[in-house]
Amino acid sequence: MQDNTVRIFDTTLRDGEQSPGASLTSDEKLEIARALAKLGVDVIEAGFPAASPDDLAAVKKIAMEIGNPAPGQSQNVPIICGLARASQKDIDAAWEAVQYAQKPRIHTFLATSPIHMQYKLKMEPEEVLTKVGEMVTYARSLCQDVEFSPEDAGRSEPEFLYKVLDVAIQAGATTLNIPDTVGYTTPQEFGALIAGIKQNVPNIDNVIISVHCHDDLGLATANTLAGIQAGARQAEVTMNGIGERAGNTSSEEIVMALHTRRQVFNLETNIDTTLITRTSRLVSNLTGVPVQPNKAIVGANAFAHEAGIHQDGLLKHQSTYEIMRPEMVGETQSRLVLGKHSGRHAFKKNMESLGYELTEDEMEQAFERFKNLADRKKNITETDLEAMISDQISQPVEIFKLEGLQVSCGTMGMPTATVRLRDIQGNEYINAALGTGPVDASFTAINQVVKVENTLLEYNVSAITEGIDAIGHVSVRLSADNETTMQRQLPQNNQIRQRTFGGHGVDTDIIVASTKAYLAALNKILATSGKYDQELKQLKKKQGKETYEAVVA
Ligand code: KIV
Ligand code: ZN
């Protein structure tokens, strides 16, 4: 299938979510999936349903809500894909989750490199061939759209790879994805691998060739582009390049390279590039994985021209130092939009133009937060609004709510914090604690009430916009100790990892932002533990937020 469209297969919610600390709640995954659909991705790999009932439920929810047009509308929806190892149990779980989408896909994989077959799978090449045929046939008996990946293709022997791909095509695979699982290849090698596949695999032109590169040597984007030039028409990517170890190929880099260098590639994507920056910020805010300032396309400095000589050139003609206009990727960082006197109507209009679809209740809650912020910050920019709303999205369930905080600190006494919390059953708790500093004292005061054993793995503070009255953004990452329900399995090597939970908070006071972030992460642990299932169900019902799944059941 040689056309001039490169399909964007977004795996932020699967491979991206495997990056350390990027663990998301199902509401956050849904919000990201909604943003990816708006961005125009062709396929959303929504997760690995066999990992746990929670993962399965999250993929199912995305299949139902994002994989179908809104009631009464007929908009194009993305394919919703679930990952499965080459086993009936995994494939059944993937199908159970994605079948509700208008366009479901099962993605199954098995390793084909000598090193993986010998040490990980402990299988002979002949056994691998048989298994691929059986499992692709089985997946195809359930779903019309089946993708197969020979894991570690980058280190596989090309002749064996051709045989495996031939078997997969005969068994009914519709997309063949070629992963450079450990980011080992160079662009020349990877391009040659794809060209070899095109030349040597029978009936290869009846399927889509896909590429999936990891960034261990910083070559993921270059390798993906080399694969595309050699004939691949699907690129597997993540927003901001998040993913295992050094990450995956960045979506924004591939899309903008194809777009900006159209004369070189002569290829299109279905992406609305003006939504790139907004989607990148949402992913960063909800995963808690910051974007490095010098990151191409979406880094804070990507369009900043500090050096006088550059500014002079830019003033004479933009294209002297700029190959893309910031507006092309929706970069509107410093656009002032609202102030203290802005009313509900202006606020609602701004939220809508930013692409947020909020219920009346959510809008009211957001407006209250905005008023609060506007009391302390003179001018509110789009970036402030985005941070504020993603803070609201990431704290939909406040099992413990912060109602008050008072701290005393400095050089004249012991840092002390007093917190007032209210739990979901309405009980009020007031507690004071000492600490090594105001943040430590606040976290200790909370811990003594909430009583969730955890380890603080990461703590970051940053200013969202410029100026002395800038909002502080704090993100934390915690692991829940002593809870086996908090473990998750990685699809590639069955490794069990302790789940980590991110939380973030924004406020003009960074101690308040820190406390909100910490409590948000603890609330996620409590919500995932199942201890508050009953209360959470009741709360969602009260808020009219019953899931689509519950409504159709
Ligand atoms: O990197 C990889 O090989 C993968 C496969 C599961 C496609 O993520
Ligand atoms: Zn991968």
Coordinates of C-alpha atoms and ligand atoms in Angstrom, one line a residue:
M1 CA 0.0 0.0 0.0
Q2 CA 2.0 2.9 -1.3
D3 CA 0.1 6.1 -0.7
N4 CA 1.3 9.5 0.4
T5 CA -0.2 9.5 3.9
V6 CA 1.8 8.6 7.0
R7 CA -0.5 7.2 9.6
I8 CA 0.3 8.5 13.1
F9 CA 0.0 5.7 15.6
D10 CA 0.1 7.2 19.1
T11 CA 1.4 5.0 21.9
T12 CA 1.6 7.7 24.6
L13 CA -0.9 5.7 26.7
R14 CA 0.9 2.4 26.3
D15 CA 4.7 2.6 25.6
G16 CA 4.7 6.2 26.9
E17 CA 2.9 5.3 30.1
Q18 CA 5.7 2.7 30.7
S19 CA 8.2 5.5 31.3
P20 CA 9.1 5.6 34.9
G21 CA 6.7 7.8 36.8
A22 CA 4.2 8.4 34.0
S23 CA 1.5 6.3 35.5
L24 CA -2.0 7.8 34.8
T25 CA -5.4 7.3 36.3
S26 CA -8.2 6.2 33.9
D27 CA -9.7 9.7 33.9
E28 CA -6.4 11.2 32.9
K29 CA -5.9 8.5 30.2
L30 CA -9.4 9.4 28.8
E31 CA -8.5 13.1 28.8
I32 CA -5.3 12.5 26.9
A33 CA -7.1 10.1 24.4
R34 CA -9.7 12.9 23.8
A35 CA -6.8 15.4 23.1
L36 CA -5.1 12.9 20.8
A37 CA -8.3 12.3 18.8
K38 CA -8.7 16.1 18.4
L39 CA -5.1 16.3 17.3
G40 CA -6.0 13.9 14.5
V41 CA -3.9 10.8 15.3
D42 CA -5.0 7.8 13.2
V43 CA -4.5 5.2 15.9
I44 CA -4.5 5.4 19.7
E45 CA -2.8 2.5 21.4
A46 CA -4.8 2.9 24.6
G47 CA -2.9 0.4 26.8
F48 CA -2.0 -3.2 27.5
P49 CA -5.4 -4.7 28.8
A50 CA -3.9 -8.0 30.0
A51 CA -1.8 -6.1 32.6
S52 CA -4.6 -5.7 35.1
P53 CA -8.4 -5.3 35.4
D54 CA -7.7 -1.5 35.8
D55 CA -5.8 -1.4 32.5
L56 CA -8.5 -3.3 30.7
A57 CA -11.2 -1.0 32.1
A58 CA -9.3 2.1 31.0
V59 CA -8.8 0.8 27.4
K60 CA -12.5 -0.2 27.3
K61 CA -13.6 3.3 28.4
I62 CA -11.4 4.9 25.7
A63 CA -12.8 2.5 23.1
M64 CA -16.4 3.4 24.1
E65 CA -16.0 7.1 24.6
I66 CA -13.3 8.2 22.1
G67 CA -13.6 5.3 19.6
N68 CA -17.2 6.3 18.7
P69 CA -18.6 9.5 17.4
A70 CA -20.5 11.7 19.9
P71 CA -24.2 10.9 20.0
G72 CA -25.9 12.5 16.9
Q73 CA -22.6 13.3 15.3
S74 CA -20.6 11.6 12.6
Q75 CA -17.1 12.8 13.0
N76 CA -14.1 10.6 12.1
V77 CA -12.8 8.7 15.1
P78 CA -9.4 7.1 15.5
I79 CA -8.7 3.4 15.6
I80 CA -8.5 2.2 19.2
C81 CA -5.8 -0.4 19.7
G82 CA -4.9 -2.7 22.6
L83 CA -1.5 -4.5 23.0
A84 CA -1.3 -8.2 23.6
R85 CA 1.6 -10.7 23.9
A86 CA 1.3 -13.6 21.6
S87 CA -1.0 -15.6 23.8
Q88 CA -4.7 -16.3 23.6
K89 CA -5.3 -14.9 27.1
D90 CA -3.7 -11.5 26.2
I91 CA -5.5 -11.4 22.8
D92 CA -8.8 -12.1 24.5
A93 CA -8.2 -9.3 27.0
A94 CA -7.3 -6.9 24.2
W95 CA -10.4 -7.8 22.3
E96 CA -12.6 -7.6 25.3
A97 CA -11.4 -4.0 25.7
V98 CA -11.3 -2.7 22.1
Q99 CA -14.3 -4.4 20.6
Y100 CA -16.5 -1.4 21.7
A101 CA -14.7 1.0 19.3
Q102 CA -16.1 1.7 15.9
K103 CA -12.6 0.8 14.6
P104 CA -10.9 -1.7 16.9
R105 CA -7.4 -3.1 16.5
I106 CA -5.5 -5.9 18.2
H107 CA -1.7 -5.4 18.3
T108 CA 0.2 -8.6 19.1
F109 CA 3.9 -9.2 19.3
L110 CA 6.6 -11.8 19.6
A111 CA 10.4 -11.4 19.7
T112 CA 12.4 -12.5 16.7
S113 CA 16.0 -11.6 17.5
P114 CA 18.4 -14.4 18.4
I115 CA 19.1 -12.9 21.8
H116 CA 15.4 -12.6 22.7
M117 CA 14.5 -16.0 21.3
Q118 CA 17.3 -17.8 23.2
Y119 CA 17.2 -16.0 26.6
K120 CA 13.8 -14.5 27.0
L121 CA 11.4 -16.7 25.1
K122 CA 13.6 -19.9 25.2
M123 CA 12.0 -20.8 21.9
E124 CA 13.5 -22.2 18.7
P125 CA 13.0 -20.1 15.6
E126 CA 10.7 -22.7 14.1
E127 CA 8.5 -22.5 17.3
V128 CA 8.4 -18.7 16.9
L129 CA 7.2 -19.1 13.3
T130 CA 4.4 -21.4 14.4
K131 CA 3.3 -19.2 17.3
V132 CA 3.2 -16.1 15.1
G133 CA 0.9 -18.0 12.6
E134 CA -1.4 -19.3 15.3
M135 CA -1.7 -16.1 17.3
V136 CA -2.2 -13.8 14.3
T137 CA -4.9 -16.2 13.0
Y138 CA -6.5 -16.2 16.4
A139 CA -6.5 -12.4 16.7
R140 CA -7.9 -12.2 13.1
S141 CA -10.8 -14.5 14.1
L142 CA -11.9 -11.8 16.6
C143 CA -10.9 -8.6 14.9
Q144 CA -10.6 -7.4 11.2
D145 CA -7.7 -5.2 12.0
V146 CA -4.6 -6.9 13.4
E147 CA -1.1 -5.5 13.8
F148 CA 1.9 -7.8 14.4
S149 CA 5.3 -6.7 15.7
P150 CA 8.4 -8.8 15.6
E151 CA 9.9 -7.4 18.8
D152 CA 13.6 -6.4 18.6
A153 CA 13.4 -6.5 14.8
G154 CA 16.4 -4.1 14.7
R155 CA 18.6 -6.9 16.0
S156 CA 16.9 -9.8 14.2
E157 CA 18.4 -11.6 11.2
P158 CA 16.8 -10.1 8.1
E159 CA 16.2 -13.5 6.4
F160 CA 14.4 -14.9 9.5
L161 CA 12.4 -11.6 9.8
Y162 CA 11.2 -12.0 6.2
K163 CA 9.9 -15.5 7.0
V164 CA 8.1 -14.3 10.2
L165 CA 6.4 -11.4 8.3
D166 CA 5.4 -13.7 5.5
V167 CA 3.7 -16.0 8.1
A168 CA 2.0 -13.0 9.7
I169 CA 0.6 -11.8 6.4
Q170 CA -0.7 -15.2 5.5
A171 CA -2.4 -15.5 8.9
G172 CA -4.2 -12.2 8.2
A173 CA -2.1 -9.3 9.7
T174 CA -3.1 -6.0 8.2
T175 CA -0.2 -3.9 9.6
L176 CA 3.3 -5.1 10.2
N177 CA 5.2 -3.0 12.7
I178 CA 9.0 -3.1 12.7
P179 CA 10.3 -2.1 16.2
D180 CA 13.8 -1.1 17.0
T181 CA 13.1 -2.1 20.6
V182 CA 16.4 -1.2 22.1
G183 CA 17.2 1.8 19.9
Y184 CA 20.3 0.1 18.5
T185 CA 20.1 0.8 14.8
T186 CA 21.4 3.7 12.8
P187 CA 19.2 5.5 10.2
Q188 CA 21.0 3.9 7.3
E189 CA 20.6 0.4 8.8
F190 CA 17.0 1.0 9.7
G191 CA 16.1 2.4 6.3
A192 CA 17.8 -0.6 4.7
L193 CA 15.9 -3.0 6.9
I194 CA 12.6 -1.5 5.8
A195 CA 13.7 -1.5 2.1
G196 CA 14.8 -5.2 2.5
I197 CA 11.4 -6.1 3.9
K198 CA 9.6 -4.3 1.0
Q199 CA 11.7 -6.2 -1.5
N200 CA 11.7 -9.7 0.1
V201 CA 8.4 -10.3 1.8
P202 CA 5.7 -11.7 -0.5
N203 CA 2.5 -9.7 -0.6
I204 CA 4.0 -6.9 1.5
D205 CA 2.2 -4.3 -0.6
N206 CA -1.1 -5.6 0.7
V207 CA -0.3 -4.4 4.2
I208 CA 0.9 -1.2 5.9
I209 CA 4.5 -1.2 7.1
S210 CA 4.9 0.6 10.4
V211 CA 8.0 1.7 12.3
H212 CA 8.5 1.9 16.0
C213 CA 11.8 3.3 17.3
H214 CA 13.3 3.8 20.7
D215 CA 15.7 6.7 21.5
D216 CA 18.5 5.0 23.3
L217 CA 21.1 6.5 21.0
G218 CA 19.1 9.6 20.3
L219 CA 18.3 8.3 16.8
A220 CA 14.6 7.5 17.1
T221 CA 13.4 10.4 14.9
A222 CA 16.1 9.9 12.3
N223 CA 15.4 6.2 12.2
T224 CA 11.7 6.6 11.9
L225 CA 12.2 9.1 9.0
A226 CA 14.6 6.7 7.3
G227 CA 11.9 4.0 7.6
I228 CA 9.3 6.2 6.2
Q229 CA 11.5 7.1 3.2
A230 CA 12.0 3.4 2.6
G231 CA 8.3 2.8 2.4
A232 CA 6.8 2.7 5.9
R233 CA 3.4 4.4 6.1
Q234 CA 2.7 4.3 9.8
A235 CA 4.9 5.8 12.5
E236 CA 4.5 4.8 16.1
V237 CA 5.2 7.7 18.3
T238 CA 4.5 9.3 21.7
M239 CA 3.8 12.9 22.7
N240 CA 7.0 14.6 24.0
G241 CA 8.9 11.3 23.2
I242 CA 8.1 9.8 26.5
G243 CA 8.6 6.0 26.9
E244 CA 10.7 3.3 28.4
R245 CA 14.3 4.3 29.2
A246 CA 15.3 7.1 26.8
G247 CA 11.8 7.1 25.3
N248 CA 10.1 6.6 21.9
T249 CA 10.1 8.7 18.8
S250 CA 8.4 12.1 19.4
S251 CA 5.2 12.6 17.6
E252 CA 5.8 16.3 17.3
E253 CA 9.2 15.8 15.7
I254 CA 7.9 13.4 13.0
V255 CA 4.8 15.5 12.2
M256 CA 6.7 18.7 11.9
A257 CA 9.6 17.2 10.0
L258 CA 7.2 15.8 7.4
H259 CA 5.3 19.1 7.4
T260 CA 8.2 21.5 7.3
R261 CA 10.3 19.5 4.8
R262 CA 7.4 18.5 2.5
Q263 CA 9.5 18.9 -0.5
V264 CA 11.9 16.3 0.7
F265 CA 9.3 13.7 1.8
N266 CA 6.3 14.6 -0.3
L267 CA 4.1 13.0 2.4
E268 CA 1.1 14.1 4.5
T269 CA -0.3 13.3 8.0
N270 CA -3.8 13.9 9.3
I271 CA -2.5 15.9 12.2
D272 CA -3.8 19.4 13.1
T273 CA -0.4 20.9 13.8
T274 CA -1.9 23.9 15.7
L275 CA -2.9 21.6 18.5
I276 CA 0.6 20.2 19.1
T277 CA 1.7 22.5 21.9
R278 CA -1.5 22.2 23.8
T279 CA -1.4 18.4 23.6
S280 CA 2.2 18.3 24.7
R281 CA 1.4 20.5 27.7
L282 CA -1.5 18.3 28.7
V283 CA 0.6 15.1 28.5
S284 CA 3.4 16.7 30.5
N285 CA 1.0 18.1 33.1
L286 CA -0.9 14.8 33.6
T287 CA 2.0 12.4 33.4
G288 CA 4.2 14.7 35.6
V289 CA 7.1 14.2 33.1
P290 CA 8.5 17.6 32.3
V291 CA 9.5 18.7 28.8
Q292 CA 13.2 19.7 28.7
P293 CA 13.5 23.4 27.7
N294 CA 15.5 22.8 24.6
K295 CA 13.2 20.0 23.3
A296 CA 12.5 20.4 19.6
I297 CA 9.1 21.8 18.7
V298 CA 7.6 21.8 22.2
G299 CA 10.4 22.9 24.6
A300 CA 10.0 26.3 26.3
N301 CA 13.0 27.6 24.2
A302 CA 12.0 26.0 20.9
F303 CA 10.9 29.4 19.6
A304 CA 12.9 31.7 21.9
H305 CA 15.6 33.7 20.2
E306 CA 17.7 35.1 23.0
A307 CA 20.9 36.1 21.1
G308 CA 20.9 39.7 19.9
I309 CA 22.2 38.7 16.5
H310 CA 19.3 36.2 16.0
Q311 CA 16.8 38.8 17.1
D312 CA 18.2 41.3 14.7
G313 CA 18.0 38.8 11.9
L314 CA 14.4 37.9 12.9
L315 CA 13.3 41.5 12.8
K316 CA 14.7 41.9 9.3
H317 CA 13.1 38.7 8.1
Q318 CA 11.5 35.9 10.1
S319 CA 12.9 33.0 8.0
T320 CA 16.5 34.1 8.8
Y321 CA 16.5 32.0 12.0
E322 CA 13.0 30.4 12.0
I323 CA 12.1 27.4 10.0
M324 CA 8.6 27.1 11.5
R325 CA 6.2 29.8 12.8
P326 CA 5.3 29.3 16.5
E327 CA 1.6 29.6 15.5
M328 CA 1.9 26.5 13.3
V329 CA 2.3 24.4 16.4
G330 CA -0.1 26.5 18.4
E331 CA 2.6 28.1 20.5
T332 CA 0.8 31.0 22.3
Q333 CA 2.7 30.9 25.5
S334 CA 2.5 34.5 26.5
R335 CA -0.9 35.4 25.1
L336 CA -2.7 37.3 27.8
V337 CA -6.3 36.3 27.8
L338 CA -8.1 37.2 31.0
G339 CA -7.8 39.4 34.1
K340 CA -9.4 39.9 37.4
H341 CA -12.6 41.5 35.9
S342 CA -13.2 38.9 33.3
G343 CA -16.7 37.3 33.7
R344 CA -18.1 33.9 33.4
H345 CA -18.9 34.3 29.7
A346 CA -15.3 35.4 28.7
F347 CA -13.9 32.6 30.8
K348 CA -16.2 30.0 29.2
K349 CA -15.3 31.2 25.7
N350 CA -11.6 30.9 26.5
M351 CA -11.9 27.4 27.9
E352 CA -13.8 26.4 24.8
S353 CA -11.3 27.9 22.4
L354 CA -8.6 26.0 24.3
G355 CA -10.6 22.8 23.4
Y356 CA -11.9 21.9 26.8
E357 CA -15.4 20.3 26.9
L358 CA -16.5 20.8 30.5
T359 CA -19.8 19.9 32.1
E360 CA -21.6 22.8 33.8
D361 CA -20.4 21.6 37.2
E362 CA -16.8 21.4 36.0
M363 CA -17.0 24.8 34.4
E364 CA -18.3 26.3 37.6
Q365 CA -15.5 24.7 39.6
A366 CA -13.0 25.9 37.0
F367 CA -14.4 29.5 37.1
E368 CA -14.1 29.5 40.9
R369 CA -10.5 28.4 40.6
F370 CA -9.9 31.1 38.0
K371 CA -11.4 33.8 40.2
N372 CA -9.2 32.7 43.1
L373 CA -6.2 32.9 40.9
A374 CA -7.1 36.2 39.3
D375 CA -7.3 37.7 42.8
R376 CA -3.6 37.0 43.2
K377 CA -2.3 37.3 39.7
K378 CA -2.9 40.3 37.5
N379 CA -2.9 38.8 34.0
I380 CA -3.8 35.3 33.2
T381 CA -2.4 33.7 30.1
E382 CA -3.5 30.7 28.1
T383 CA -0.7 28.7 29.7
D384 CA -2.0 29.6 33.2
L385 CA -5.4 28.4 32.2
E386 CA -4.1 25.2 30.8
A387 CA -2.2 24.5 34.0
M388 CA -5.2 25.3 36.1
I389 CA -7.5 23.1 34.2
S390 CA -5.2 20.1 34.0
D391 CA -4.7 20.5 37.7
Q392 CA -8.5 20.2 38.1
I393 CA -8.7 17.2 35.7
S394 CA -6.0 15.3 37.5
Q395 CA -7.7 15.7 40.9
P396 CA -11.3 14.6 40.0
V397 CA -11.6 12.5 43.1
E398 CA -10.7 14.2 46.3
I399 CA -10.9 11.4 48.9
F400 CA -9.1 13.8 51.2
K401 CA -9.5 17.4 50.4
L402 CA -7.2 20.3 51.5
E403 CA -9.4 22.8 53.2
G404 CA -6.7 24.9 54.9
L405 CA -3.0 25.1 55.4
Q406 CA -0.9 27.3 57.6
V407 CA 2.9 27.1 57.8
S408 CA 5.6 28.9 59.7
C409 CA 9.1 28.7 58.6
G410 CA 12.3 30.7 58.3
T411 CA 15.4 31.1 60.5
M412 CA 13.7 32.0 63.7
G413 CA 12.0 28.7 64.7
M414 CA 11.1 25.1 63.8
P415 CA 9.2 24.8 60.5
T416 CA 5.6 23.8 61.4
A417 CA 2.6 23.1 59.3
T418 CA -1.1 22.8 60.3
V419 CA -3.4 21.2 57.8
R420 CA -7.2 21.0 57.8
L421 CA -8.5 18.1 55.7
R422 CA -11.9 16.7 55.0
D423 CA -12.5 13.1 53.8
I424 CA -15.0 11.9 51.3
Q425 CA -17.3 10.8 54.1
G426 CA -17.4 14.4 55.5
N427 CA -15.1 13.9 58.5
E428 CA -12.8 16.8 59.3
Y429 CA -9.2 16.4 60.5
I430 CA -6.9 19.1 61.8
N431 CA -3.3 18.2 62.4
A432 CA 0.0 19.9 63.0
A433 CA 3.5 18.6 62.5
L434 CA 7.1 19.7 62.5
G435 CA 9.5 19.2 59.7
T436 CA 12.9 20.0 58.3
G437 CA 11.3 22.7 56.2
P438 CA 7.8 23.9 55.3
V439 CA 7.2 21.2 52.6
D440 CA 8.4 18.4 54.9
A441 CA 6.2 19.7 57.7
S442 CA 3.1 19.9 55.5
F443 CA 3.7 16.4 54.0
T444 CA 4.2 15.0 57.5
A445 CA 1.0 16.6 58.8
I446 CA -0.9 15.0 55.9
N447 CA 0.7 11.6 56.4
Q448 CA -0.3 11.4 60.0
V449 CA -4.0 11.8 58.8
V450 CA -4.1 9.9 55.5
K451 CA -1.9 7.0 56.6
V452 CA -0.7 5.7 53.3
E453 CA 2.8 4.3 53.4
N454 CA 4.7 5.8 50.5
T455 CA 8.1 6.9 49.2
L456 CA 8.5 10.3 47.7
L457 CA 10.5 9.6 44.5
E458 CA 10.5 13.0 42.9
Y459 CA 9.6 16.6 43.7
N460 CA 9.8 19.4 41.2
V461 CA 8.9 23.1 41.3
S462 CA 8.7 25.3 38.3
A463 CA 7.2 28.7 37.4
I464 CA 4.5 28.4 34.7
T465 CA 4.9 31.9 33.3
E466 CA 7.3 34.8 33.8
G467 CA 7.1 37.5 36.5
I468 CA 7.1 37.8 40.2
D469 CA 3.4 36.8 40.4
A470 CA 3.9 33.6 38.3
I471 CA 2.0 30.5 39.3
G472 CA 4.2 27.8 40.8
H473 CA 3.7 24.3 39.4
V474 CA 4.7 21.5 41.7
S475 CA 4.8 17.8 40.6
V476 CA 5.5 14.9 42.8
R477 CA 5.9 11.2 42.2
L478 CA 5.3 8.6 44.9
S479 CA 5.4 4.9 45.1
A480 CA 2.9 3.1 47.3
D481 CA 4.8 0.8 49.6
N482 CA 3.5 -2.5 50.9
E483 CA 0.6 -2.8 48.5
T484 CA 0.5 -5.6 46.0
T485 CA -2.4 -4.1 44.2
M486 CA 0.0 -1.4 43.3
Q487 CA 2.1 -3.6 41.0
R488 CA 2.0 -3.7 37.3
Q489 CA 3.5 -6.0 34.7
L490 CA 5.5 -4.9 31.7
P491 CA 4.4 -6.5 28.4
Q492 CA 7.9 -7.0 27.0
N493 CA 9.6 -8.9 29.8
N494 CA 6.8 -9.7 32.3
Q495 CA 8.8 -7.7 34.9
I496 CA 6.7 -6.6 37.9
R497 CA 7.1 -3.0 38.8
Q498 CA 5.7 -1.1 41.8
R499 CA 3.3 1.5 40.4
T500 CA 4.1 5.1 40.9
F501 CA 1.7 7.9 41.2
G502 CA 2.1 11.4 40.0
G503 CA 0.3 14.4 41.5
H504 CA 0.6 18.0 40.7
G505 CA -0.7 21.3 42.1
V506 CA -0.6 24.9 40.9
D507 CA -0.9 28.0 43.1
T508 CA 0.8 31.3 43.5
D509 CA 2.1 30.0 46.8
I510 CA 4.5 27.1 46.2
I511 CA 3.9 25.5 49.6
V512 CA 0.2 25.3 48.9
A513 CA 1.0 24.0 45.4
S514 CA 3.3 21.3 47.0
T515 CA 0.6 20.2 49.4
K516 CA -2.0 20.0 46.7
A517 CA 0.3 17.9 44.6
Y518 CA 1.2 15.5 47.4
L519 CA -2.5 15.1 48.4
A520 CA -3.4 14.5 44.7
A521 CA -0.9 11.7 44.4
L522 CA -2.1 10.1 47.7
N523 CA -5.7 10.4 46.5
K524 CA -4.7 8.4 43.4
I525 CA -3.2 5.7 45.5
L526 CA -6.3 5.5 47.7
A527 CA -8.6 5.5 44.7
T528 CA -6.6 2.7 43.0
S529 CA -6.4 0.6 46.2
G530 CA -10.2 0.0 46.0
K531 CA -10.7 0.9 49.6
Y532 CA -13.0 3.8 48.6
D533 CA -14.8 2.2 45.7
Q534 CA -18.2 2.5 47.2
E535 CA -17.9 6.2 48.1
L536 CA -16.3 7.0 44.7
K537 CA -19.2 5.3 42.9
Q538 CA -21.7 7.3 44.8
L539 CA -19.8 10.5 44.3
K540 CA -19.6 10.0 40.5
K541 CA -23.3 9.2 40.4
K542 CA -24.0 12.4 42.3
Q543 CA -21.9 14.4 39.9
G544 CA -23.7 12.8 36.9
K545 CA -20.3 11.3 35.9
E546 CA -21.4 7.7 35.6
T547 CA -19.3 6.1 32.9
Y548 CA -20.7 5.4 29.5
E549 CA -20.0 1.7 30.4
A550 CA -22.3 1.9 33.4
V551 CA -24.9 3.6 31.4
V552 CA -25.1 1.0 28.6
A553 CA -24.8 -2.0 31.0
Ligands
KIV1 O1 9.5 -1.5 21.6 C1 8.9 -2.5 21.3 O2 9.3 -3.5 20.7 C2 7.4 -2.5 21.6 C3 6.6 -3.6 21.1 C4 5.6 -4.1 22.1 C5 6.0 -3.2 19.8 O3 7.0 -1.6 22.3
ZN2 ZN 8.4 0.1 22.3

